[in-house]
Structure formats: C-alpha cells, structure tokens
Amino acid sequence: MSLSLRAKSIKPSPTLAITSKAKAMKARGEDVVSLSAGEPDFDTPENVKEAAIRAIREGFTKYTPASGIDELKDAVIFAYKRDKGLEYKRENILISCGGKHAIYNILQALVDDGVEVIIPAPYWVSYPPMVVLAGGKPVIVETRKEEGFKLKPEDLERSITGKTRVVILNYPSNPAGTFYSKEDLENLCEVLRKYPDVYIISDEIYGRLVYDGETFVSIASLGEDIKERTFVVDGVSKTYSMTGWRIGYVAGPSDIIKAMSNIQSQSTSNPTSIAQKAAVEALTGPQDEVERRRRIFEERRDKISQLLSTIEGVEVIKPKGAFYIFPSFKAILQNRGLKSFEFSERLLDEAKVATVPGVEFGCEYHLRLSFAATMEDLEKGVERIKSFIEKL
Ligand code: PLP
C-alpha cells in the first residue's frame, strides 16, 4: 500500500476510537460506564426535529448554495448578535458540516507549507492534525493547571515568530473547561495588536455552557481591529444536542470566507439541506431548553468535582464551562510508573470505565472525563476509578 505522506501523518481521533471501543464492549453486554463522550447525553429538542421533518415533507431535499442557505446565515447573524454581541453580514458567514469542518476550511485557506499555528495545550485533539493536513506546523504552548490552563500573554508573545499566521483559542475549552474573562482576553489582545498579520481562530462551540455565573465574552467583541482578523467558530452540536446533524459555522473577514466557500464548494458542497433547516429552528426558536440543560451540566460538574476530590492523589481543577473535567493523576501514576494512555486503557479493560488519556490533549498524567452522563454513572464511574487505584 502506498499511502500519501499526508495520510501517513494522521492517526484516527482517539476520542472517537475510545468511545467506539466502549460502545462495542457495551454491545457485548459488558457493564461499561462511559465518561469519554464528546457529546451531550440529551436528545435533540422536538421543535428542531419537527423543522427537519417539515423540510423533508416540503421537498427541501436538493443541493443548496455551497456556503449554506441565506435563511441559516441570517439565523447565525441573529444568534451571534444575541449571544456574543457581534454584528456580521451574510458575506461574513460560512455554514459548514460541523464546527470541525469550519476550522478545517479556515486552516486550508490560511496555512501554507511551513506556516506556524499556535495552539495552547491542553488542546482539542483535532487542532494539530488539521494544521498538519494544511501543510502547517503546530506550535504547542504549554499552560499551567495552577493558572486554570490559561494561555499567558507573555507565553503567547514568546511563541510568535515571523512564520506565525494563526493562533487558536478555545474557551470554554475541551478538555479542561478553561475560561477566559474579558480581562484575560484584553491582555491577550494587547499582545496580538503588536502582530497585525496574525489571525485568530476563536472556537466558541461551548460558549453557552458557562458556569459560576460567568459571562461569556467573544474575543472578537474587543475591538473592530481584532474582529477583522478573528474567525468566530460555533455550531449547533453541543448547545442543541445536534452532534449527528453536522452543522457548524464561522464568521470572519469576507475575502477569506469567500476563499473558504470555494474550498468547500470543491470538496463537500453544501451541508445537508434538511439539517440546515433544523439549525435555523435551533438558533431562532425558544432557548429555554439550552438554559435548563446548562444548569443540569453545572450540577453534574459540581458532583464529579466533589467525587474526584475524595480520591487521594487526584488534583481537581474545577472546569468553568463545557462538559469535561481534566484532573491530574500525576502523584498516583508517577509512583507506579504509569502514563495516562496505559492508565486509561486499563481503566476501560479492567474497571470498565471509558475515559480519554491526557496525552492525547498534549498533557501527560491527566485524564479527560466527560460529565455528559447521568448522576448515577458519574458516581459509579468515579467509584470504580477509586477502587481501581486502591488496587494498583
Ligand atoms: N471544537 C471543539 C473544542 C470540540 O470539542 C468539538 C467537538 O468535539 C468541535 C469543535 C466540533 O464539533 P462539531 O464538528 O460537531 O461542530
């Protein structure tokens, strides 16, 4: 088999791999507690499903414009104004097949061979491979758990070189629920203003899942000069429990959005017509379900943080958003000569708990646990981890 260098450079998404292994074990009748999922455990709201069914019945089942239908672009403009205070025109919007696809398109449009893309660690697993697929070089910048895994302005500045084209920010983050306040973002902008050729990808896919009464602020709202070079990425997957529908979107400078639309038109064409209609309903319909689910996630966040803190040697960093927690098991693992990958594998095989090893997010000795699970599963899962560690 003679694979391309590009294909050889990429391995499958570890989160999807672990989740499917856990699913296969469950299907064989094994009692697996899954704390590895990257999606809400709630169903898509009924009004959204109805909108899709209506679209099918009305025959809205053909190609749409490659960059998405105007109705959905208008819904995104409406939602970005409502949720982020940002104003855009249709020419600034691209609808893609998920937020992941939107980010892929941005990187394809901006990154040439050898171009550097700054990614703070811990990072979402897909950023580095997507940079590599575009021919670029991921520049990983370490953050500290003691500082809530936030990128420090001086570390950002130190990482910028003449080859830097993009900085990727994700908040609240996957895997640690890292959150940037307005002040944090202003401090980063102070550095970014010195480097006007650097673009910002602001991955705000968890922006509506924020806890402790914090207010989400988009970096693009901190000045027209910043907005002009920021790509604000969002989607319906996490907010509206629509991971399978594959609708994400991005707002950004119109000339680059146009180039991204061209790339999309020659690769996937339009995102699914029916799913686009469903996304219009999700964004413009009633929003009470979003808040109800956010509250449930916050309760679960409190629960899992408390449960994990009862395990000796585990360091809990309480997430400020999203539905993942990223505790450190360093004291336990180093003592026993274990790394996060083997630990996570053994937890699945021997204790029947699915987690994702920290190394996949660029952070050894941590595990990512998803609290998109029932309270019972959170209790059962953490209890199993606890007794597994006691027997190690
Ligand atoms: N960004 C982050 C940080 C994510 O965790 C995910 C999904 O796991 C995405 C983007 C992409 O989501 P989707 O492609 O379903 O919109």
Short mmCIF file of C-alpha atoms and ligand atoms in Angstrom, two decimals:
data_model
loop_
_atom_site.label_atom_id
_atom_site.label_comp_id
_atom_site.label_asym_id
_atom_site.label_seq_id
_atom_site.Cartn_x
_atom_site.Cartn_y
_atom_site.Cartn_z
CA MET A 1 0.00 0.00 0.00
CA SER A 2 1.48 3.35 -0.95
CA LEU A 3 -0.23 5.97 1.14
CA SER A 4 0.39 9.67 0.66
CA LEU A 5 2.65 11.37 3.20
CA ARG A 6 -0.40 13.36 4.28
CA ALA A 7 -2.39 10.22 5.03
CA LYS A 8 0.55 8.70 6.87
CA SER A 9 0.90 11.75 9.08
CA ILE A 10 -2.61 11.38 10.52
CA LYS A 11 -3.92 8.97 13.12
CA PRO A 12 -7.60 8.47 13.92
CA SER A 13 -9.31 10.66 16.52
CA PRO A 14 -8.57 8.94 19.87
CA THR A 15 -11.77 10.18 21.47
CA LEU A 16 -13.89 8.60 18.77
CA ALA A 17 -11.79 5.40 18.95
CA ILE A 18 -12.24 5.02 22.72
CA THR A 19 -15.93 5.85 22.59
CA SER A 20 -16.48 3.21 19.90
CA LYS A 21 -14.46 0.60 21.85
CA ALA A 22 -16.62 1.34 24.91
CA LYS A 23 -19.76 1.09 22.77
CA ALA A 24 -18.62 -2.27 21.36
CA MET A 25 -17.97 -3.58 24.89
CA LYS A 26 -21.45 -2.42 25.94
CA ALA A 27 -22.95 -4.13 22.89
CA ARG A 28 -21.30 -7.37 24.04
CA GLY A 29 -23.22 -6.97 27.28
CA GLU A 30 -20.36 -5.59 29.40
CA ASP A 31 -21.32 -3.08 32.08
CA VAL A 32 -19.23 -0.14 30.88
CA VAL A 33 -19.57 3.37 32.33
CA SER A 34 -18.79 5.79 29.55
CA LEU A 35 -17.17 9.05 30.67
CA SER A 36 -15.48 9.58 27.32
CA ALA A 37 -18.27 11.02 25.22
CA GLY A 38 -17.76 14.32 23.44
CA GLU A 39 -21.47 14.97 23.10
CA PRO A 40 -24.44 15.84 25.32
CA ASP A 41 -26.43 12.83 26.52
CA PHE A 42 -29.68 14.73 25.82
CA ASP A 43 -31.81 14.28 22.73
CA THR A 44 -32.21 16.93 20.01
CA PRO A 45 -35.17 19.17 21.04
CA GLU A 46 -38.56 18.26 19.49
CA ASN A 47 -39.10 21.62 17.75
CA VAL A 48 -35.78 21.12 15.92
CA LYS A 49 -36.69 17.60 14.84
CA GLU A 50 -40.06 18.86 13.61
CA ALA A 51 -38.38 21.54 11.49
CA ALA A 52 -36.29 18.85 9.77
CA ILE A 53 -39.33 16.63 9.19
CA ARG A 54 -41.18 19.61 7.73
CA ALA A 55 -38.23 20.29 5.42
CA ILE A 56 -38.33 16.72 4.13
CA ARG A 57 -42.11 16.83 3.62
CA GLU A 58 -41.82 20.13 1.76
CA GLY A 59 -39.20 18.65 -0.55
CA PHE A 60 -36.30 20.73 0.71
CA THR A 61 -34.01 17.87 -0.19
CA LYS A 62 -31.82 19.15 -3.01
CA TYR A 63 -28.46 20.91 -3.27
CA THR A 64 -28.34 24.30 -1.60
CA PRO A 65 -25.73 27.03 -2.23
CA ALA A 66 -22.38 25.51 -1.22
CA SER A 67 -21.80 28.03 1.55
CA GLY A 68 -25.24 27.43 3.11
CA ILE A 69 -28.73 28.90 2.73
CA ASP A 70 -29.33 32.60 3.37
CA GLU A 71 -32.01 31.73 5.95
CA LEU A 72 -29.42 29.93 8.09
CA LYS A 73 -26.78 32.64 7.56
CA ASP A 74 -29.38 35.15 8.81
CA ALA A 75 -30.11 32.89 11.80
CA VAL A 76 -26.38 32.76 12.61
CA ILE A 77 -26.15 36.57 12.31
CA PHE A 78 -29.15 36.84 14.66
CA ALA A 79 -27.64 34.37 17.18
CA TYR A 80 -24.15 35.94 17.12
CA LYS A 81 -25.75 39.31 17.91
CA ARG A 82 -27.93 37.84 20.66
CA ASP A 83 -25.28 35.60 22.28
CA LYS A 84 -21.99 37.39 21.58
CA GLY A 85 -22.99 40.97 20.75
CA LEU A 86 -21.31 40.67 17.34
CA GLU A 87 -22.61 42.15 14.08
CA TYR A 88 -21.99 40.49 10.73
CA LYS A 89 -23.31 40.47 7.17
CA ARG A 90 -24.10 37.40 5.08
CA GLU A 91 -20.79 37.73 3.25
CA ASN A 92 -19.01 37.13 6.56
CA ILE A 93 -20.70 33.78 7.20
CA LEU A 94 -19.94 30.25 6.04
CA ILE A 95 -22.09 27.27 7.03
CA SER A 96 -20.08 24.05 7.17
CA CYS A 97 -20.56 20.38 8.05
CA GLY A 98 -19.82 20.93 11.75
CA GLY A 99 -17.55 23.30 13.63
CA LYS A 100 -14.70 20.90 12.88
CA HIS A 101 -15.22 21.35 9.16
CA ALA A 102 -15.40 25.14 9.60
CA ILE A 103 -11.98 25.10 11.32
CA TYR A 104 -10.60 22.77 8.67
CA ASN A 105 -11.70 25.21 5.96
CA ILE A 106 -10.11 28.18 7.76
CA LEU A 107 -6.79 26.37 8.05
CA GLN A 108 -6.92 25.27 4.41
CA ALA A 109 -7.49 28.89 3.39
CA LEU A 110 -4.79 30.44 5.59
CA VAL A 111 -1.97 27.96 6.04
CA ASP A 112 0.81 27.28 3.54
CA ASP A 113 3.69 24.84 3.92
CA GLY A 114 5.82 25.70 6.93
CA VAL A 115 3.40 28.24 8.36
CA GLU A 116 3.12 28.13 12.15
CA VAL A 117 -0.13 27.86 14.08
CA ILE A 118 -0.07 28.49 17.82
CA ILE A 119 -2.11 26.05 19.90
CA PRO A 120 -2.23 26.29 23.71
CA ALA A 121 -2.09 22.91 25.48
CA PRO A 122 -4.15 21.12 26.64
CA TYR A 123 -5.85 21.39 23.26
CA TRP A 124 -8.75 19.78 21.43
CA VAL A 125 -7.31 16.67 19.75
CA SER A 126 -8.19 17.72 16.21
CA TYR A 127 -6.32 21.04 16.02
CA PRO A 128 -2.77 19.72 15.44
CA PRO A 129 -3.75 17.14 12.76
CA MET A 130 -5.84 19.74 10.93
CA VAL A 131 -2.85 22.10 10.89
CA VAL A 132 -0.62 19.28 9.60
CA LEU A 133 -3.16 18.41 6.88
CA ALA A 134 -2.94 22.02 5.69
CA GLY A 135 0.87 21.71 5.50
CA GLY A 136 1.47 23.84 8.59
CA LYS A 137 3.39 23.36 11.79
CA PRO A 138 1.50 23.22 15.10
CA VAL A 139 3.37 25.23 17.75
CA ILE A 140 2.21 23.90 21.09
CA VAL A 141 2.36 26.32 24.00
CA GLU A 142 2.23 24.83 27.48
CA THR A 143 -0.10 26.32 30.08
CA ARG A 144 -0.22 25.63 33.83
CA LYS A 145 -3.00 23.90 35.71
CA GLU A 146 -2.38 26.26 38.63
CA GLU A 147 -3.46 29.07 36.31
CA GLY A 148 -6.55 27.28 35.07
CA PHE A 149 -4.71 26.24 31.87
CA LYS A 150 -4.98 29.79 30.53
CA LEU A 151 -2.57 30.99 27.90
CA LYS A 152 -0.46 33.74 29.41
CA PRO A 153 0.16 36.84 27.28
CA GLU A 154 3.95 36.54 27.74
CA ASP A 155 3.89 32.88 26.62
CA LEU A 156 1.83 33.86 23.59
CA GLU A 157 4.29 36.61 22.70
CA ARG A 158 7.29 34.31 23.14
CA SER A 159 5.76 31.81 20.71
CA ILE A 160 5.08 34.26 17.87
CA THR A 161 7.68 34.18 15.09
CA GLY A 162 7.86 35.60 11.57
CA LYS A 163 6.12 32.42 10.39
CA THR A 164 3.13 32.63 12.73
CA ARG A 165 -0.14 33.04 10.85
CA VAL A 166 -2.80 31.83 13.26
CA VAL A 167 -3.48 31.49 16.99
CA ILE A 168 -6.22 29.08 18.04
CA LEU A 169 -8.18 29.89 21.18
CA ASN A 170 -10.91 27.65 22.56
CA TYR A 171 -12.97 28.71 25.54
CA PRO A 172 -14.63 27.21 27.45
CA SER A 173 -12.22 24.54 26.38
CA ASN A 174 -12.23 20.90 25.58
CA PRO A 175 -10.68 19.17 27.61
CA ALA A 176 -10.32 21.40 30.70
CA GLY A 177 -13.24 23.85 30.67
CA THR A 178 -10.68 26.67 30.56
CA PHE A 179 -12.39 30.03 30.56
CA TYR A 180 -11.08 33.48 29.64
CA SER A 181 -12.67 36.53 31.26
CA LYS A 182 -12.91 39.82 29.40
CA GLU A 183 -9.78 40.97 31.19
CA ASP A 184 -7.84 37.81 30.23
CA LEU A 185 -8.83 38.35 26.61
CA GLU A 186 -7.89 42.02 26.71
CA ASN A 187 -4.43 41.05 27.93
CA LEU A 188 -4.05 38.62 25.01
CA CYS A 189 -5.28 41.32 22.60
CA GLU A 190 -2.58 43.66 23.85
CA VAL A 191 0.00 41.20 22.52
CA LEU A 192 -1.96 40.39 19.36
CA ARG A 193 -2.23 44.09 18.43
CA LYS A 194 1.56 44.14 18.03
CA TYR A 195 1.31 41.41 15.36
CA PRO A 196 -1.41 42.52 12.93
CA ASP A 197 -0.66 39.73 10.42
CA VAL A 198 -1.65 37.01 12.87
CA TYR A 199 -5.21 35.69 12.57
CA ILE A 200 -7.23 34.36 15.49
CA ILE A 201 -9.50 31.33 15.44
CA SER A 202 -11.88 31.64 18.35
CA ASP A 203 -13.54 28.26 18.83
CA GLU A 204 -16.66 29.16 20.82
CA ILE A 205 -18.51 25.88 20.40
CA TYR A 206 -19.03 25.59 24.20
CA GLY A 207 -19.75 29.31 24.64
CA ARG A 208 -23.26 28.75 26.02
CA LEU A 209 -22.11 26.23 28.60
CA VAL A 210 -20.52 28.51 31.17
CA TYR A 211 -20.77 28.11 34.96
CA ASP A 212 -20.45 30.05 38.21
CA GLY A 213 -22.48 32.95 36.81
CA GLU A 214 -19.65 33.92 34.44
CA THR A 215 -20.47 35.85 31.28
CA PHE A 216 -19.08 34.59 28.01
CA VAL A 217 -17.16 37.21 26.05
CA SER A 218 -16.03 36.65 22.47
CA ILE A 219 -12.54 37.99 21.75
CA ALA A 220 -13.97 39.44 18.53
CA SER A 221 -16.08 41.85 20.60
CA LEU A 222 -12.99 43.58 21.99
CA GLY A 223 -12.47 45.95 19.09
CA GLU A 224 -13.03 46.28 15.37
CA ASP A 225 -9.30 45.72 14.73
CA ILE A 226 -9.45 42.34 16.48
CA LYS A 227 -12.78 41.37 14.93
CA GLU A 228 -11.36 42.00 11.44
CA ARG A 229 -8.86 39.17 11.88
CA THR A 230 -10.85 36.78 14.03
CA PHE A 231 -12.76 33.73 12.86
CA VAL A 232 -15.59 33.10 15.30
CA VAL A 233 -16.47 29.40 15.13
CA ASP A 234 -19.60 27.92 16.63
CA GLY A 235 -22.18 25.26 15.84
CA VAL A 236 -25.35 23.53 16.93
CA SER A 237 -23.69 20.28 18.06
CA LYS A 238 -23.10 20.95 21.74
CA THR A 239 -25.62 23.72 22.50
CA TYR A 240 -28.60 21.95 20.97
CA SER A 241 -27.53 18.29 21.23
CA MET A 242 -27.19 18.04 17.46
CA THR A 243 -23.81 16.34 17.02
CA GLY A 244 -25.11 14.00 14.33
CA TRP A 245 -26.70 16.71 12.21
CA ARG A 246 -23.31 18.15 11.23
CA ILE A 247 -23.93 21.88 11.15
CA GLY A 248 -21.29 24.37 12.24
CA TYR A 249 -20.49 27.90 11.11
CA VAL A 250 -17.91 30.60 11.14
CA ALA A 251 -17.96 34.38 10.89
CA GLY A 252 -14.88 36.18 9.62
CA PRO A 253 -13.37 38.56 7.07
CA SER A 254 -15.40 38.32 3.85
CA ASP A 255 -12.46 37.81 1.44
CA ILE A 256 -11.21 34.77 3.34
CA ILE A 257 -14.74 33.47 3.94
CA LYS A 258 -15.16 33.60 0.14
CA ALA A 259 -11.99 31.54 -0.35
CA MET A 260 -13.21 29.05 2.25
CA SER A 261 -16.57 28.79 0.45
CA ASN A 262 -14.67 27.96 -2.74
CA ILE A 263 -12.75 25.21 -0.94
CA GLN A 264 -16.00 23.86 0.49
CA SER A 265 -17.72 24.00 -2.89
CA GLN A 266 -14.99 21.80 -4.38
CA SER A 267 -14.93 19.30 -1.52
CA THR A 268 -18.18 18.65 0.37
CA SER A 269 -20.56 21.09 -1.36
CA ASN A 270 -23.37 22.27 0.90
CA PRO A 271 -24.05 20.93 4.39
CA THR A 272 -27.19 18.73 4.42
CA SER A 273 -30.23 20.76 3.35
CA ILE A 274 -32.55 19.27 5.98
CA ALA A 275 -30.04 19.81 8.78
CA GLN A 276 -29.68 23.46 7.75
CA LYS A 277 -33.45 23.96 8.22
CA ALA A 278 -33.25 22.26 11.62
CA ALA A 279 -30.38 24.55 12.62
CA VAL A 280 -32.47 27.63 11.73
CA GLU A 281 -35.10 26.44 14.22
CA ALA A 282 -32.47 25.66 16.87
CA LEU A 283 -30.92 29.14 16.63
CA THR A 284 -34.09 31.21 16.31
CA GLY A 285 -36.64 29.10 18.24
CA PRO A 286 -37.17 29.02 22.03
CA GLN A 287 -33.92 28.93 24.01
CA ASP A 288 -35.19 27.80 27.44
CA GLU A 289 -34.02 24.24 26.90
CA VAL A 290 -30.42 25.49 26.45
CA GLU A 291 -30.51 27.12 29.88
CA ARG A 292 -32.22 24.12 31.51
CA ARG A 293 -29.53 21.78 30.19
CA ARG A 294 -26.76 24.20 31.15
CA ARG A 295 -27.99 24.08 34.76
CA ILE A 296 -28.01 20.28 34.71
CA PHE A 297 -24.42 20.27 33.42
CA GLU A 298 -23.41 22.67 36.17
CA GLU A 299 -24.86 20.36 38.83
CA ARG A 300 -23.02 17.43 37.31
CA ARG A 301 -19.82 19.46 37.19
CA ASP A 302 -20.17 20.11 40.92
CA LYS A 303 -20.89 16.46 41.58
CA ILE A 304 -17.96 15.00 39.64
CA SER A 305 -15.55 17.61 41.04
CA GLN A 306 -16.59 16.68 44.57
CA LEU A 307 -16.41 12.92 43.91
CA LEU A 308 -12.95 13.10 42.31
CA SER A 309 -11.59 15.22 45.14
CA THR A 310 -12.24 12.29 47.51
CA ILE A 311 -9.58 10.21 45.72
CA GLU A 312 -6.22 10.70 47.36
CA GLY A 313 -3.58 11.96 44.95
CA VAL A 314 -6.04 13.31 42.38
CA GLU A 315 -5.82 17.02 41.70
CA VAL A 316 -9.12 18.51 40.57
CA ILE A 317 -9.21 21.68 38.51
CA LYS A 318 -12.86 22.71 38.50
CA PRO A 319 -13.93 23.46 34.93
CA LYS A 320 -15.61 26.81 34.26
CA GLY A 321 -17.51 25.59 31.24
CA ALA A 322 -18.11 22.81 28.65
CA PHE A 323 -18.79 19.27 29.95
CA TYR A 324 -15.36 17.85 30.64
CA ILE A 325 -13.13 17.72 33.66
CA PHE A 326 -9.38 17.24 33.34
CA PRO A 327 -7.95 16.12 36.70
CA SER A 328 -4.29 15.31 37.25
CA PHE A 329 -3.37 11.79 38.40
CA LYS A 330 0.33 12.63 38.40
CA ALA A 331 1.05 11.70 42.02
CA ILE A 332 -0.63 8.31 41.56
CA LEU A 333 0.73 7.47 38.12
CA GLN A 334 4.33 8.57 38.60
CA ASN A 335 4.57 6.46 41.74
CA ARG A 336 3.52 3.40 39.79
CA GLY A 337 5.45 4.11 36.60
CA LEU A 338 2.26 4.54 34.58
CA LYS A 339 1.40 7.06 31.89
CA SER A 340 -2.07 8.35 31.03
CA PHE A 341 -2.53 6.14 27.95
CA GLU A 342 -1.90 2.84 29.76
CA PHE A 343 -3.91 4.06 32.75
CA SER A 344 -6.91 4.92 30.57
CA GLU A 345 -6.64 1.60 28.68
CA ARG A 346 -6.53 -0.39 31.91
CA LEU A 347 -9.42 1.59 33.36
CA LEU A 348 -11.52 0.54 30.38
CA ASP A 349 -10.37 -3.08 30.26
CA GLU A 350 -10.21 -3.82 33.98
CA ALA A 351 -12.53 -1.31 35.70
CA LYS A 352 -14.93 -0.83 32.76
CA VAL A 353 -14.78 2.97 32.76
CA ALA A 354 -14.17 4.80 29.49
CA THR A 355 -12.02 7.94 29.76
CA VAL A 356 -9.62 9.72 27.40
CA PRO A 357 -5.90 9.90 28.26
CA GLY A 358 -4.46 13.37 28.79
CA VAL A 359 -1.54 12.73 26.45
CA GLU A 360 -3.96 12.98 23.52
CA PHE A 361 -4.62 16.58 24.51
CA GLY A 362 -0.92 17.32 24.92
CA CYS A 363 -0.95 16.96 28.71
CA GLU A 364 0.52 13.82 30.31
CA TYR A 365 -0.75 12.38 33.63
CA HIS A 366 -4.25 13.80 33.20
CA LEU A 367 -7.47 12.10 32.14
CA ARG A 368 -10.42 13.72 30.46
CA LEU A 369 -13.72 12.67 31.98
CA SER A 370 -16.94 13.78 30.36
CA PHE A 371 -19.83 14.69 32.62
CA ALA A 372 -22.32 14.39 29.81
CA ALA A 373 -23.57 11.38 31.76
CA THR A 374 -26.21 10.68 34.40
CA MET A 375 -25.51 11.34 38.09
CA GLU A 376 -25.63 7.56 38.67
CA ASP A 377 -22.98 6.98 36.02
CA LEU A 378 -20.80 9.75 37.44
CA GLU A 379 -20.99 8.13 40.88
CA LYS A 380 -20.44 4.61 39.56
CA GLY A 381 -17.59 5.70 37.27
CA VAL A 382 -15.65 7.62 39.91
CA GLU A 383 -16.21 4.84 42.45
CA ARG A 384 -14.70 2.35 40.00
CA ILE A 385 -11.72 4.61 39.34
CA LYS A 386 -11.21 4.97 43.08
CA SER A 387 -11.20 1.24 43.79
CA PHE A 388 -9.03 0.54 40.73
CA ILE A 389 -6.44 2.99 42.05
CA GLU A 390 -6.56 1.42 45.51
CA LYS A 391 -5.68 -1.95 43.99
CA LEU A 392 -2.93 -0.62 41.70
N1 PLP B 1 -14.32 22.40 18.81
C1 PLP B 1 -14.19 21.71 19.95
C2 PLP B 1 -13.33 22.25 21.02
C3 PLP B 1 -14.84 20.47 20.10
O1 PLP B 1 -14.71 19.80 21.24
C4 PLP B 1 -15.63 19.98 19.03
C5 PLP B 1 -16.27 18.66 19.13
O2 PLP B 1 -15.92 17.81 19.91
C6 PLP B 1 -15.74 20.76 17.90
C7 PLP B 1 -15.07 21.96 17.80
C8 PLP B 1 -16.51 20.33 16.68
O3 PLP B 1 -17.80 20.00 16.83
P1 PLP B 1 -18.74 19.79 15.56
O4 PLP B 1 -17.88 19.48 14.40
O5 PLP B 1 -19.63 18.66 15.94
O6 PLP B 1 -19.47 21.09 15.37
#
